C-alpha cells in the first residue's frame, strides 16, 4: 500500500540523511583544519618531537575526538591531515 511505501521511504531517508550529514561535517572539519594550517603545524611538531609516527597520529586523533565529540569524524580528519 501507499502507506507502507511511504513508511519504508521515510525510514531509508532518515538513515541516508544522517550519513550525508556526518560525511559533510567531516569534510567541513577537514577543510577548516587545512585552511587553519593545522597540518603544517603538526608536521613541524612531528619534526621536533621524537615519537613513533603511529603513536603521534593516534594522539592527534584522540585530541580531535575530544575537541569535536565525534570519533568517526575525528579519525577521518586525522587520516586526511597527518
XYZ file of C-alpha atoms in Angstrom:
82
model
C 0.000 0.000 0.000
C 0.982 3.625 -0.282
C 1.356 3.990 3.494
C 3.853 1.096 3.624
C 5.859 2.579 0.758
C 5.890 5.999 2.448
C 6.987 4.427 5.734
C 9.819 2.484 4.049
C 10.913 5.601 2.201
C 10.926 7.695 5.385
C 12.980 5.115 7.288
C 15.514 4.888 4.452
C 15.777 8.676 4.128
C 16.402 9.118 7.861
C 19.451 6.851 7.714
C 20.685 8.349 4.446
C 20.274 11.888 5.733
C 22.281 11.121 8.859
C 25.091 9.561 6.836
C 25.204 12.563 4.490
C 25.214 14.948 7.436
C 28.116 13.175 9.160
C 30.085 12.947 5.917
C 29.517 16.633 5.199
C 30.597 17.606 8.703
C 33.782 15.571 8.330
C 34.577 17.310 5.049
C 33.895 20.718 6.577
C 36.133 19.981 9.562
C 38.877 18.752 7.236
C 38.662 21.985 5.262
C 38.784 24.098 8.430
C 41.898 22.222 9.573
C 43.531 22.738 6.179
C 42.747 26.457 5.989
C 43.879 26.976 9.582
C 47.254 25.391 8.807
C 46.899 22.606 11.351
C 48.622 20.129 9.019
C 51.690 22.361 8.701
C 51.814 22.854 12.462
C 51.591 19.095 13.028
C 54.395 18.496 10.519
C 56.613 20.969 12.387
C 55.707 19.402 15.718
C 56.477 15.915 14.388
C 59.924 17.154 13.369
C 60.589 18.486 16.861
C 59.237 15.549 18.883
C 60.951 12.184 18.659
C 57.954 9.895 18.695
C 56.821 6.978 16.521
C 54.505 8.160 13.738
C 51.753 5.727 14.678
C 51.684 6.949 18.280
C 51.728 10.586 17.147
C 48.785 10.108 14.775
C 46.856 8.241 17.474
C 47.375 11.130 19.922
C 46.277 13.652 17.285
C 43.160 11.554 16.635
C 42.344 11.462 20.345
C 42.733 15.239 20.620
C 40.479 15.805 17.606
C 37.910 13.388 19.028
C 37.854 15.153 22.377
C 37.650 18.605 20.784
C 34.950 17.583 18.344
C 32.991 14.949 20.175
C 32.778 12.535 17.263
C 35.004 9.520 16.873
C 34.413 8.854 13.192
C 34.937 12.424 12.056
C 37.999 12.722 14.284
C 39.539 9.564 12.820
C 38.740 10.607 9.257
C 40.207 14.055 9.791
C 43.320 12.607 11.399
C 43.875 10.227 8.481
C 43.489 13.055 5.963
C 45.692 15.601 7.704
C 48.626 13.612 9.077
